[in-house]
CSV table of C-alpha atoms in Angstrom, one decimal:
chain,number,residue,atom,x,y,z
W,1,MET,CA,-9.0,47.1,2.3
W,2,SER,CA,-12.5,45.6,1.3
W,3,LYS,CA,-14.9,44.0,4.0
W,4,LYS,CA,-14.2,40.6,2.0
W,5,THR,CA,-10.0,40.5,2.6
W,6,LYS,CA,-11.0,41.9,6.2
W,7,ASN,CA,-13.0,38.9,7.0
W,8,LYS,CA,-10.9,36.1,5.3
W,9,LYS,CA,-9.8,34.1,7.9
W,10,LYS,CA,-6.8,32.2,7.7
W,11,GLU,CA,-6.1,28.8,6.5
W,12,PRO,CA,-4.8,26.2,9.1
W,13,PHE,CA,-1.8,24.6,8.1
W,14,PHE,CA,-3.1,21.1,8.2
W,15,GLY,CA,-5.9,22.9,5.7
W,16,LYS,CA,-3.0,24.1,4.0
W,17,MET,CA,-1.3,20.6,3.8
W,18,ARG,CA,-4.3,19.6,1.7
W,19,HIS,CA,-3.0,21.5,-0.8
W,20,MET,CA,0.6,20.7,-1.4
W,21,ALA,CA,1.8,18.0,-3.6
W,22,ILE,CA,2.1,14.6,-2.3
W,23,ALA,CA,6.1,15.1,-2.6
W,24,ARG,CA,6.3,18.0,0.0
W,25,LYS,CA,3.5,16.5,2.1
W,26,ILE,CA,6.3,12.7,2.8
W,27,THR,CA,9.3,15.2,2.6
W,28,LEU,CA,7.4,17.3,6.0
W,29,LEU,CA,6.1,14.3,7.3
W,30,TYR,CA,9.7,12.2,7.1
W,31,SER,CA,11.2,14.7,8.1
W,32,GLY,CA,9.0,16.0,10.7
W,33,ILE,CA,8.4,12.9,12.2
W,34,PHE,CA,12.1,12.0,12.3
W,35,THR,CA,12.3,15.9,14.1
W,36,MET,CA,9.8,15.1,17.0
W,37,SER,CA,11.8,12.1,17.7
W,38,LEU,CA,15.0,13.7,18.3
W,39,LEU,CA,14.4,16.7,19.8
W,40,ALA,CA,12.3,13.9,22.2
W,41,ILE,CA,15.0,11.5,22.8
W,42,SER,CA,17.6,15.0,22.4
W,43,ALA,CA,15.2,16.3,25.6
W,44,PHE,CA,15.2,13.0,27.5
W,45,LEU,CA,18.8,13.7,27.4
W,46,ALA,CA,19.0,17.0,28.8
W,47,PHE,CA,16.4,16.3,31.3
W,48,ASN,CA,18.3,13.1,32.8
W,49,PHE,CA,21.8,15.0,32.6
W,50,THR,CA,21.5,15.3,36.0
W,51,VAL,CA,22.0,11.9,35.8
W,52,LEU,CA,25.0,11.6,33.7
W,53,GLN,CA,26.7,14.3,36.0
W,54,GLN,CA,26.2,12.3,38.6
W,55,GLN,CA,28.3,9.3,37.3
W,56,GLU,CA,31.0,12.0,36.9
W,57,ALA,CA,31.1,13.2,39.5
W,58,ARG,CA,30.9,10.1,41.2
W,59,GLN,CA,34.2,8.7,39.6
W,60,HIS,CA,36.1,12.0,40.7
W,61,LEU,CA,35.1,12.4,44.4
W,62,MET,CA,35.9,7.9,44.7
W,63,SER,CA,39.3,8.7,43.2
W,64,ASN,CA,40.2,11.8,45.2
W,65,VAL,CA,38.9,9.0,48.6
W,66,MET,CA,41.5,7.3,47.5
W,67,GLU,CA,44.2,8.9,47.1
W,68,ILE,CA,43.7,10.3,50.3
W,69,GLU,CA,43.4,7.0,51.6
W,70,SER,CA,46.4,6.1,49.7
W,71,PHE,CA,48.4,9.4,51.0
W,72,LEU,CA,47.2,8.2,54.8
W,73,GLN,CA,48.3,4.5,54.8
W,74,ARG,CA,52.0,5.8,53.3
W,75,ASN,CA,52.7,9.2,55.4
W,76,GLY,CA,50.4,7.9,58.3
W,77,GLY,CA,49.4,12.3,58.6
W,78,ILE,CA,48.0,14.5,55.9
W,79,ASP,CA,47.9,18.4,56.3
W,80,THR,CA,45.9,21.3,54.2
W,81,HIS,CA,48.9,22.4,51.8
W,82,THR,CA,48.6,18.4,50.6
W,83,LEU,CA,45.1,18.0,50.8
W,84,ARG,CA,45.2,20.6,48.0
W,85,SER,CA,47.8,19.3,45.9
W,86,ILE,CA,45.8,16.1,46.3
W,87,ILE,CA,43.0,17.8,45.1
W,88,GLN,CA,43.3,19.5,42.3
W,89,ASP,CA,39.8,19.6,40.7
W,90,ASP,CA,38.0,23.0,41.2
W,91,SER,CA,34.3,21.5,40.9
W,92,SER,CA,35.8,19.2,44.1
W,93,GLU,CA,36.3,19.9,47.7
W,94,ALA,CA,37.2,17.7,50.8
W,95,ARG,CA,38.4,17.7,53.9
W,96,VAL,CA,40.0,15.3,56.3
W,97,TYR,CA,38.8,14.7,60.2
W,98,ASN,CA,41.2,12.8,62.7
W,99,ILE,CA,38.6,11.6,65.3
W,100,THR,CA,41.8,10.4,67.8
W,101,SER,CA,43.3,14.0,68.0
W,102,GLY,CA,40.4,16.4,66.7
W,103,GLU,CA,42.6,17.8,64.1
W,104,LEU,CA,40.7,19.2,61.0
W,105,TYR,CA,42.3,19.4,57.5
W,106,CYS,CA,39.6,21.6,54.8
W,107,THR,CA,40.6,22.2,51.3
W,108,TYR,CA,37.9,25.0,50.8
W,109,ALA,CA,39.1,27.4,54.5
W,110,GLU,CA,42.0,29.3,55.0
W,111,ASP,CA,44.5,29.0,58.1
W,112,ASP,CA,44.0,31.4,59.8
W,113,ALA,CA,40.1,30.3,59.8
W,114,GLU,CA,40.2,29.4,63.3
W,115,ILE,CA,36.4,29.7,64.4
W,116,PHE,CA,35.5,28.1,60.9
W,117,LEU,CA,37.6,25.0,62.0
W,118,GLU,CA,36.4,24.8,65.0
W,119,ASP,CA,32.8,24.9,64.4
W,120,ALA,CA,33.3,22.4,61.6
W,121,LYS,CA,35.5,20.6,64.2
W,122,ASN,CA,32.2,20.9,66.1
W,123,ARG,CA,29.6,19.5,63.8
W,124,LEU,CA,31.7,16.7,62.3
W,125,LYS,CA,32.1,15.6,66.3
W,126,GLU,CA,28.5,15.9,66.6
W,127,ARG,CA,27.3,14.1,63.4
W,128,LEU,CA,29.3,11.6,64.3
W,129,GLU,CA,28.4,10.6,67.4
W,130,TYR,CA,24.4,10.6,66.5
W,131,ALA,CA,25.3,8.3,63.3
W,132,SER,CA,26.0,6.0,65.4
W,133,GLU,CA,23.0,5.9,67.1
W,134,GLY,CA,21.2,4.7,63.0
W,135,ASP,CA,19.8,7.9,61.3
W,136,GLY,CA,21.7,10.7,63.6
W,137,ASP,CA,23.4,12.0,60.6
W,138,ILE,CA,20.0,13.3,59.5
W,139,GLU,CA,19.4,15.6,61.9
W,140,LEU,CA,23.0,17.1,61.7
W,141,PHE,CA,23.0,17.5,58.1
W,142,ARG,CA,19.2,19.4,58.9
W,143,GLN,CA,21.0,21.6,61.4
W,144,GLU,CA,23.8,22.2,58.8
W,145,GLY,CA,21.2,23.1,56.3
W,146,LEU,CA,21.6,20.7,54.2
W,147,GLU,CA,18.5,17.4,53.2
W,148,ILE,CA,19.1,14.1,52.4
W,149,GLU,CA,18.0,13.4,49.2
W,150,ALA,CA,20.0,9.8,48.8
W,151,ARG,CA,22.4,8.6,50.3
W,152,ARG,CA,24.0,4.4,50.0
W,153,VAL,CA,26.8,2.4,50.6
W,154,VAL,CA,30.0,2.5,48.2
W,155,HIS,CA,31.8,-1.3,48.1
W,156,GLU,CA,35.1,0.0,49.3
W,157,ILE,CA,34.5,3.7,49.5
W,158,GLY,CA,32.0,4.3,52.0
W,159,MET,CA,28.7,6.1,52.0
W,160,GLU,CA,27.6,8.4,49.6
W,161,TYR,CA,24.9,11.3,50.3
W,162,ILE,CA,22.8,13.3,47.9
W,163,LEU,CA,22.3,17.0,49.4
W,164,HIS,CA,20.6,19.6,48.8
W,165,ASN,CA,21.5,22.9,50.6
W,166,GLU,CA,19.2,25.9,51.2
W,167,ALA,CA,20.1,27.6,48.0
W,168,ASN,CA,18.1,23.8,46.6
W,169,GLU,CA,21.9,23.4,44.8
W,170,GLU,CA,22.5,19.6,44.7
W,171,ILE,CA,25.7,18.4,46.2
W,172,MET,CA,27.1,14.8,45.9
W,173,LEU,CA,28.8,13.4,49.1
W,174,MET,CA,31.9,11.2,49.7
W,175,ALA,CA,32.6,9.5,52.8
W,176,LYS,CA,34.7,7.0,54.6
W,177,GLU,CA,36.4,6.0,57.4
W,178,VAL,CA,40.2,5.3,57.4
W,179,VAL,CA,42.0,3.4,59.6
W,180,LEU,CA,45.1,3.1,61.0
W,181,GLU,CA,47.5,1.8,63.8
W,182,ASP,CA,46.5,4.6,66.0
W,183,GLU,CA,44.7,7.0,64.3
W,184,VAL,CA,41.2,6.7,62.6
W,185,TYR,CA,40.2,9.7,59.8
W,186,LEU,CA,36.5,10.7,58.3
W,187,VAL,CA,37.9,11.7,54.6
W,188,GLU,CA,35.2,13.8,52.8
W,189,THR,CA,34.8,15.1,49.5
W,190,PHE,CA,31.8,16.5,48.1
W,191,GLU,CA,30.8,18.8,44.8
W,192,VAL,CA,28.2,20.9,43.8
W,193,LEU,CA,26.3,18.8,41.0
W,194,GLN,CA,25.3,22.6,38.7
W,195,MET,CA,23.3,22.7,35.7
W,196,ASN,CA,25.2,25.8,34.6
W,197,SER,CA,28.4,24.2,34.5
W,198,GLY,CA,30.9,24.0,32.0
W,199,LEU,CA,30.2,20.1,31.5
W,200,PHE,CA,26.6,20.5,31.0
W,201,GLN,CA,27.0,23.5,28.3
W,202,GLU,CA,29.7,21.8,26.7
W,203,PHE,CA,26.7,19.0,26.7
W,204,ILE,CA,23.7,21.0,25.4
W,205,TRP,CA,26.0,22.9,22.7
W,206,LYS,CA,27.2,18.8,21.5
W,207,LEU,CA,23.6,18.2,21.3
W,208,ALA,CA,22.1,20.7,19.9
W,209,LEU,CA,24.3,20.0,16.9
W,210,CYS,CA,23.6,17.2,16.4
W,211,ASP,CA,19.9,17.9,16.3
W,212,LEU,CA,20.8,20.8,13.7
W,213,VAL,CA,22.4,17.6,11.5
W,214,GLY,CA,19.9,15.2,12.5
W,215,ILE,CA,17.4,17.8,11.0
W,216,LEU,CA,19.1,18.9,7.9
W,217,CYS,CA,19.9,15.2,6.9
W,218,SER,CA,16.1,14.0,7.5
W,219,ILE,CA,15.1,16.9,4.9
W,220,LEU,CA,17.4,16.0,2.6
W,221,ILE,CA,16.9,12.4,2.7
W,222,ALA,CA,12.8,12.8,2.9
W,223,LYS,CA,13.3,14.6,-0.3
W,224,TYR,CA,15.2,11.9,-2.3
W,225,ILE,CA,12.9,9.1,-0.7
W,226,SER,CA,9.7,11.3,-1.9
W,227,ARG,CA,11.6,12.0,-5.2
W,228,ARG,CA,12.3,7.7,-5.4
W,229,ILE,CA,8.6,7.0,-4.2
W,230,LEU,CA,6.3,9.6,-6.7
W,231,GLN,CA,8.9,8.0,-9.8
W,232,PRO,CA,6.3,5.8,-11.0
W,233,VAL,CA,3.6,8.6,-9.9
W,234,ASP,CA,5.4,11.1,-12.2
W,235,ALA,CA,5.6,8.5,-15.0
W,236,ILE,CA,2.4,8.0,-15.3
W,237,ARG,CA,1.1,10.8,-15.1
W,238,GLU,CA,2.9,12.2,-17.7
W,239,ALA,CA,1.8,9.0,-19.6
W,240,ALA,CA,-1.6,10.0,-19.1
W,241,GLU,CA,-0.6,13.1,-20.5
W,242,ARG,CA,1.1,12.5,-23.7
W,243,ILE,CA,-2.3,9.7,-24.1
W,244,THR,CA,-4.6,10.7,-26.2
W,245,ILE,CA,-7.7,9.3,-28.8
W,246,GLU,CA,-4.9,8.9,-31.7
W,247,ASP,CA,-2.4,7.8,-29.4
W,248,LEU,CA,-2.7,5.2,-27.4
W,249,SER,CA,0.8,3.6,-28.1
W,250,GLN,CA,2.4,5.4,-24.5
W,251,ARG,CA,3.3,3.2,-21.8
W,252,ILE,CA,5.0,3.2,-18.2
W,253,ASP,CA,8.9,1.4,-17.5
W,254,ILE,CA,8.0,-1.2,-14.9
W,255,SER,CA,11.5,-2.5,-14.5
W,256,GLY,CA,13.0,-1.6,-11.3
W,257,PRO,CA,11.9,-3.5,-7.9
W,258,ASP,CA,8.6,-5.4,-7.0
W,259,ASP,CA,6.4,-3.0,-5.0
W,260,GLU,CA,3.3,-1.3,-5.0
W,261,MET,CA,4.7,1.9,-7.3
W,262,LYS,CA,5.5,-1.1,-9.7
W,263,GLU,CA,2.5,-3.1,-9.6
W,264,LEU,CA,0.8,0.5,-9.6
W,265,SER,CA,2.6,0.6,-13.4
W,266,ILE,CA,1.9,-2.6,-14.3
W,267,THR,CA,-2.1,-1.9,-13.7
W,268,PHE,CA,-1.8,1.2,-15.4
W,269,ASN,CA,-0.5,-0.1,-18.9
W,270,SER,CA,-3.1,-3.3,-18.6
W,271,MET,CA,-5.8,-0.4,-18.1
W,272,ILE,CA,-4.5,1.3,-21.4
W,273,ASN,CA,-4.4,-1.8,-23.2
W,274,ARG,CA,-7.7,-2.6,-22.6
W,275,LEU,CA,-9.0,1.4,-23.7
W,276,GLU,CA,-6.9,0.7,-26.4
W,277,LYS,CA,-8.6,-2.8,-27.6
W,278,SER,CA,-12.0,-1.0,-26.7
W,279,PHE,CA,-10.8,2.1,-29.0
W,280,VAL,CA,-9.9,-0.1,-32.1
W,281,ARG,CA,-13.3,-2.3,-30.9
W,282,GLN,CA,-15.1,0.9,-31.2
W,283,ASN,CA,-13.9,2.0,-34.0
W,284,GLN,CA,-14.3,-1.2,-35.8
W,285,PHE,CA,-18.0,-2.2,-35.0
W,286,ILE,CA,-18.6,1.3,-36.1
W,287,SER,CA,-16.8,1.2,-39.8
W,288,ASP,CA,-17.9,-2.1,-40.4
W,289,ALA,CA,-22.0,-1.1,-39.1
W,290,SER,CA,-21.5,1.9,-40.7
W,291,HIS,CA,-20.6,-1.3,-43.7
W,292,GLU,CA,-23.8,-3.3,-42.6
W,293,LEU,CA,-26.1,-0.5,-42.5
W,294,ARG,CA,-25.4,1.3,-45.9
W,295,THR,CA,-26.3,-2.1,-48.6
W,296,PRO,CA,-29.7,-2.1,-47.0
W,297,ILE,CA,-30.0,1.7,-47.1
W,298,SER,CA,-29.1,2.1,-50.8
W,299,VAL,CA,-31.1,-0.8,-51.5
W,300,ILE,CA,-34.0,0.9,-49.8
W,301,GLN,CA,-33.7,4.2,-51.5
W,302,GLY,CA,-33.3,2.6,-54.7
W,303,TYR,CA,-36.8,1.1,-54.6
W,304,ALA,CA,-38.2,4.3,-53.1
W,305,ASN,CA,-37.0,5.8,-56.6
W,306,LEU,CA,-38.2,3.3,-58.9
W,307,ILE,CA,-41.6,3.4,-57.1
W,308,ASN,CA,-40.9,6.7,-57.7
W,309,ARG,CA,-40.5,7.1,-60.6
W,310,TRP,CA,-42.4,3.9,-62.1
W,311,GLY,CA,-43.6,1.9,-59.7
W,312,LYS,CA,-46.9,3.9,-59.5
W,313,SER,CA,-48.3,3.0,-62.4
W,314,ASP,CA,-46.7,-0.4,-63.0
W,315,PRO,CA,-47.9,-3.4,-60.5
W,316,GLU,CA,-45.0,-5.6,-61.4
W,317,VAL,CA,-42.9,-3.3,-60.0
W,318,LEU,CA,-44.1,-2.1,-57.4
W,319,GLN,CA,-44.7,-5.6,-55.3
W,320,GLU,CA,-40.9,-6.1,-56.5
W,321,SER,CA,-39.8,-2.9,-54.9
W,322,ILE,CA,-42.2,-3.7,-52.2
W,323,ASP,CA,-40.7,-7.1,-51.6
W,324,SER,CA,-37.0,-5.7,-51.6
W,325,ILE,CA,-38.4,-3.1,-48.9
W,326,LEU,CA,-39.5,-6.0,-46.7
W,327,SER,CA,-36.7,-7.7,-47.1
W,328,GLU,CA,-34.1,-5.0,-46.4
W,329,THR,CA,-35.2,-3.6,-43.7
W,330,GLU,CA,-36.3,-7.0,-41.6
W,331,HIS,CA,-32.9,-7.9,-42.2
W,332,MET,CA,-31.7,-4.9,-40.9
W,333,SER,CA,-34.1,-5.1,-37.6
W,334,SER,CA,-32.3,-8.0,-37.3
W,335,LEU,CA,-28.7,-6.4,-38.0
W,336,ILE,CA,-29.7,-4.0,-35.1
W,337,GLY,CA,-31.5,-6.4,-32.4
W,338,LYS,CA,-28.0,-8.5,-32.8
W,339,LEU,CA,-25.6,-4.9,-32.6
W,340,LEU,CA,-27.7,-4.5,-29.2
W,341,PHE,CA,-27.6,-7.2,-27.5
W,342,LEU,CA,-24.2,-7.0,-27.9
W,343,ALA,CA,-23.9,-3.8,-26.8
W,344,LYS,CA,-26.4,-4.8,-23.4
W,345,GLY,CA,-23.8,-7.7,-23.0
W,346,GLU,CA,-20.7,-5.7,-23.0
W,347,GLN,CA,-22.4,-3.3,-20.5
W,348,ASN,CA,-23.4,-6.0,-18.6
W,349,LYS,CA,-27.4,-5.4,-19.3
W,350,VAL,CA,-28.1,-8.9,-20.0
W,351,LEU,CA,-30.1,-10.0,-17.2
W,352,VAL,CA,-29.2,-13.5,-16.9
W,353,GLN,CA,-31.2,-16.6,-15.0
W,354,LYS,CA,-29.1,-19.4,-13.9
W,355,GLN,CA,-30.7,-22.4,-12.9
W,356,VAL,CA,-30.7,-26.6,-12.7
W,357,MET,CA,-31.5,-27.4,-16.5
W,358,SER,CA,-31.1,-30.2,-18.8
W,359,LEU,CA,-28.9,-30.0,-22.2
W,360,THR,CA,-30.7,-33.2,-23.6
W,361,GLU,CA,-34.3,-31.5,-23.2
W,362,ILE,CA,-32.9,-28.5,-24.8
W,363,VAL,CA,-31.6,-30.9,-27.7
W,364,GLU,CA,-34.9,-32.5,-27.7
W,365,ASP,CA,-37.1,-29.4,-28.0
W,366,LEU,CA,-35.0,-28.0,-30.8
W,367,GLU,CA,-34.9,-31.6,-32.9
W,368,LYS,CA,-39.2,-30.8,-32.8
W,369,GLU,CA,-38.8,-27.1,-34.1
W,370,MET,CA,-36.1,-28.2,-37.1
W,371,GLU,CA,-39.0,-30.5,-37.8
W,372,VAL,CA,-41.8,-28.0,-37.7
W,373,LEU,CA,-39.9,-25.6,-40.0
W,374,GLU,CA,-39.2,-28.0,-42.4
W,375,THR,CA,-35.1,-27.0,-43.4
W,376,LYS,CA,-34.5,-29.4,-46.1
W,377,ARG,CA,-31.6,-30.9,-44.7
W,378,ASN,CA,-31.3,-33.8,-42.3
W,379,LEU,CA,-31.2,-33.7,-38.5
W,380,HIS,CA,-29.0,-36.3,-36.5
W,381,LEU,CA,-28.9,-36.9,-32.6
W,382,GLU,CA,-27.3,-38.5,-30.7
W,383,LYS,CA,-27.9,-37.6,-27.0
W,384,GLU,CA,-27.2,-39.0,-23.1
W,385,GLN,CA,-30.0,-39.0,-20.7
W,386,ASP,CA,-29.5,-36.5,-17.3
W,387,VAL,CA,-26.4,-34.3,-18.9
W,388,GLN,CA,-27.2,-31.3,-16.3
W,389,ILE,CA,-25.7,-27.9,-16.1
W,390,TYR,CA,-26.8,-25.3,-14.7
W,391,ALA,CA,-27.1,-22.1,-16.7
W,392,ASP,CA,-29.7,-20.3,-18.1
W,393,PRO,CA,-32.0,-21.8,-20.6
W,394,ASP,CA,-32.7,-19.1,-22.8
W,395,LEU,CA,-29.1,-18.4,-23.6
W,396,ILE,CA,-28.6,-22.0,-24.0
W,397,LYS,CA,-31.0,-22.5,-26.7
W,398,GLN,CA,-30.1,-18.9,-28.6
W,399,LEU,CA,-26.6,-20.7,-28.5
W,400,LEU,CA,-27.0,-23.5,-29.9
W,401,TRP,CA,-29.6,-22.2,-32.5
W,402,ILE,CA,-27.2,-19.8,-33.5
W,403,TYR,CA,-25.3,-22.9,-34.2
W,404,LEU,CA,-28.0,-25.0,-36.3
W,405,GLU,CA,-28.9,-21.9,-38.4
W,406,ASN,CA,-24.8,-21.0,-39.0
W,407,ALA,CA,-25.0,-24.8,-39.9
W,408,MET,CA,-27.5,-24.8,-42.5
W,409,LYS,CA,-26.3,-21.0,-43.8
W,410,TYR,CA,-23.4,-23.3,-45.2
W,411,THR,CA,-24.8,-27.3,-45.7
W,412,LYS,CA,-26.3,-27.6,-48.8
W,413,GLU,CA,-30.2,-29.2,-49.0
W,414,ASN,CA,-30.5,-32.2,-48.0
W,415,GLY,CA,-27.3,-32.3,-46.5
W,416,ASN,CA,-26.7,-33.6,-42.9
W,417,ILE,CA,-26.2,-31.4,-39.6
W,418,THR,CA,-25.6,-33.4,-35.9
W,419,LEU,CA,-26.4,-31.9,-33.0
W,420,ARG,CA,-24.8,-34.2,-30.1
W,421,VAL,CA,-24.9,-34.2,-26.0
W,422,TRP,CA,-23.1,-35.9,-24.3
W,423,LYS,CA,-20.9,-35.9,-20.2
W,424,GLU,CA,-17.6,-36.4,-20.4
W,425,ARG,CA,-15.2,-36.5,-17.2
W,426,GLY,CA,-17.5,-33.9,-14.9
W,427,PHE,CA,-17.9,-32.0,-17.8
W,428,ALA,CA,-21.3,-31.2,-20.4
W,429,PHE,CA,-20.4,-31.4,-24.2
W,430,VAL,CA,-23.5,-30.4,-26.8
W,431,SER,CA,-22.0,-30.0,-30.4
W,432,VAL,CA,-23.4,-29.1,-33.4
W,433,THR,CA,-21.6,-30.8,-37.1
W,434,ASP,CA,-22.6,-30.2,-40.4
W,435,ASP,CA,-21.4,-31.3,-44.0
W,436,GLY,CA,-21.1,-28.0,-45.5
W,437,ALA,CA,-18.0,-26.0,-47.2
W,438,GLY,CA,-16.0,-26.0,-44.2
W,439,ILE,CA,-13.4,-23.5,-42.9
W,440,ALA,CA,-9.8,-22.6,-43.6
W,441,GLU,CA,-7.4,-23.0,-40.8
W,442,ALA,CA,-6.0,-19.5,-41.6
W,443,GLU,CA,-9.3,-18.0,-40.8
W,444,LEU,CA,-10.8,-19.8,-37.2
W,445,ASP,CA,-9.4,-17.5,-34.8
W,446,LYS,CA,-11.5,-14.8,-36.7
W,447,ILE,CA,-14.9,-16.5,-36.8
W,448,PHE,CA,-16.6,-14.8,-33.6
W,449,ASP,CA,-15.2,-11.0,-34.3
W,450,ARG,CA,-18.1,-9.0,-35.3
W,451,PHE,CA,-19.7,-9.1,-38.7
W,452,TYR,CA,-16.5,-11.0,-40.4
W,453,ARG,CA,-17.7,-13.4,-42.4
W,454,VAL,CA,-15.9,-16.5,-44.3
W,455,ASP,CA,-15.0,-15.7,-48.2
W,456,GLN,CA,-17.7,-13.5,-48.5
W,457,SER,CA,-16.8,-13.1,-52.3
W,458,ARG,CA,-18.4,-16.8,-52.8
W,459,ASN,CA,-21.1,-16.8,-50.0
W,460,LYS,CA,-22.9,-13.3,-51.7
W,461,GLU,CA,-25.8,-15.4,-51.9
W,462,ILE,CA,-26.2,-16.3,-48.3
W,463,SER,CA,-27.7,-13.9,-46.2
W,464,GLY,CA,-26.8,-13.3,-42.3
W,465,THR,CA,-24.9,-10.6,-40.8
W,466,GLY,CA,-21.4,-12.1,-39.5
W,467,LEU,CA,-22.6,-11.1,-35.7
W,468,GLY,CA,-24.1,-14.8,-34.5
W,469,LEU,CA,-21.1,-16.3,-33.2
W,470,SER,CA,-19.9,-13.4,-31.6
W,471,ILE,CA,-23.0,-13.5,-30.1
W,472,ALA,CA,-22.4,-17.4,-29.2
W,473,LYS,CA,-18.8,-16.4,-27.8
W,474,TRP,CA,-20.3,-14.5,-25.9
W,475,ILE,CA,-23.4,-16.8,-24.8
W,476,VAL,CA,-20.6,-19.5,-23.8
W,477,ASP,CA,-18.1,-16.3,-22.1
W,478,SER,CA,-21.2,-15.8,-19.7
W,479,LEU,CA,-22.0,-19.2,-18.6
W,480,GLY,CA,-18.5,-20.1,-18.2
W,481,GLY,CA,-18.2,-22.3,-20.5
W,482,GLU,CA,-15.4,-23.2,-24.0
W,483,VAL,CA,-16.0,-22.6,-27.0
W,484,SER,CA,-13.8,-25.2,-29.4
W,485,VAL,CA,-14.2,-25.2,-33.8
W,486,GLU,CA,-12.7,-27.8,-36.2
W,487,SER,CA,-13.5,-27.9,-39.8
W,488,GLU,CA,-11.9,-28.9,-42.6
W,489,VAL,CA,-12.7,-27.2,-45.5
W,490,GLY,CA,-14.9,-28.6,-48.0
W,491,ILE,CA,-16.5,-32.1,-46.3
W,492,SER,CA,-17.2,-30.9,-42.0
W,493,THR,CA,-17.1,-28.0,-39.6
W,494,THR,CA,-17.6,-28.4,-35.7
W,495,PHE,CA,-18.9,-26.0,-32.9
W,496,THR,CA,-18.7,-27.8,-29.8
W,497,THR,CA,-19.0,-26.3,-26.3
W,498,LYS,CA,-18.5,-27.2,-23.1
W,499,PHE,CA,-19.6,-26.9,-19.4
W,500,VAL,CA,-19.1,-28.2,-16.0
W,501,ILE,CA,-21.8,-30.6,-15.2
W,502,TYR,CA,-23.8,-30.4,-12.1
W,503,HIS,CA,-24.3,-31.7,-9.6
W,504,GLU,CA,-26.6,-32.5,-6.3
W,505,LYS,CA,-24.8,-31.4,-3.1
């Protein structure tokens, strides 16, 4: 045997539990707690069996006393044979002392045991004399080798004593004086409360059987409960094993009670929904980006080949190629910049610096910039003063530029573009309206998708990446606003954005 094997320590039980299946842990914990509780209750009952035995013995002794008293009242006397016939319980004994005549009758002494009877009579006589002095019975019981543990008056019976002898056996003794017309009797019945008695053994066997059945039932119930509880977890595990990048259609059945496991299943399904949408969006993004980048790259490659073949000696071809390459490079740079912005936005890496700002001032700045650019479009500004919101001024300006650039692309020269700012019912509104080509109703819910361009076959001459409105939607969502679009084909298109108006606290 190697040293490594010799020095290997045995892992403790609780250490092993960490590597167990959850179902087995639940079964062990549930059945263990139930077993410990059951054993604790059983131990308590066994420990307190003396109380139960005392109660049963009390009933026997009280019955014996009442039967002896009844016989004495009917017959005016008693003998040993009759006394033994009355006390038929093997665990109980009795003695009747005629205080008037000094005669003693016992169930536990033979008729010829005169010395024993004479001694018992003398002790009883002394005990009765001392008892009249208060606690004299304590001393007399002690002389007989008995210690009084407890004593009490029993209604309609007399005195009850709990005694201990020299062998440390517990004895219950019931005593009553029976007064007849001419004679007075002292009736005593007693019983040794033995813990190894048949009653105790029977009780222990029954208790052990109940414990065994209870423990087995607790194990079976714990297994059933653990399986029921972990059924949704198994379903989640099986669904997770079936899920691949190519197949995200697996879902967990959420029928059943409204508990934490159902919430877990709903959360898992929601996570898979988001993953599926994310993969679809990612695949679409890669496909669209590849498609959009393929065109400028092909153009640049084509003009580079043209320069290589003929442009070296032909200035016109050289200049045309350089201009086209620069144009496509600028287009690619714009496309990549917008893609990076969207990627950072989805990863929450775009720094949003909100502050109290004026929408009115922003649109006034845009009006001045539009005049400098000489766009050959007529810009009309409609504004209300002091329209304030809590937002990022740079992102708001970028948002409105996207709307304006989009309006200029689809509005002919000398067309009209209206930029409007107003407030209404606690909200601030800003809108951009053009009188361009318009958007068909069927396409309105797609215009914010990446790389989507309305009727591309008719707009080949219009430059763009199809990412502007996607960026606009991200900005609006990031600032807690809402965007809506109204359009009529061939008449106009209006982009309206709503923000919560700022109120000073």
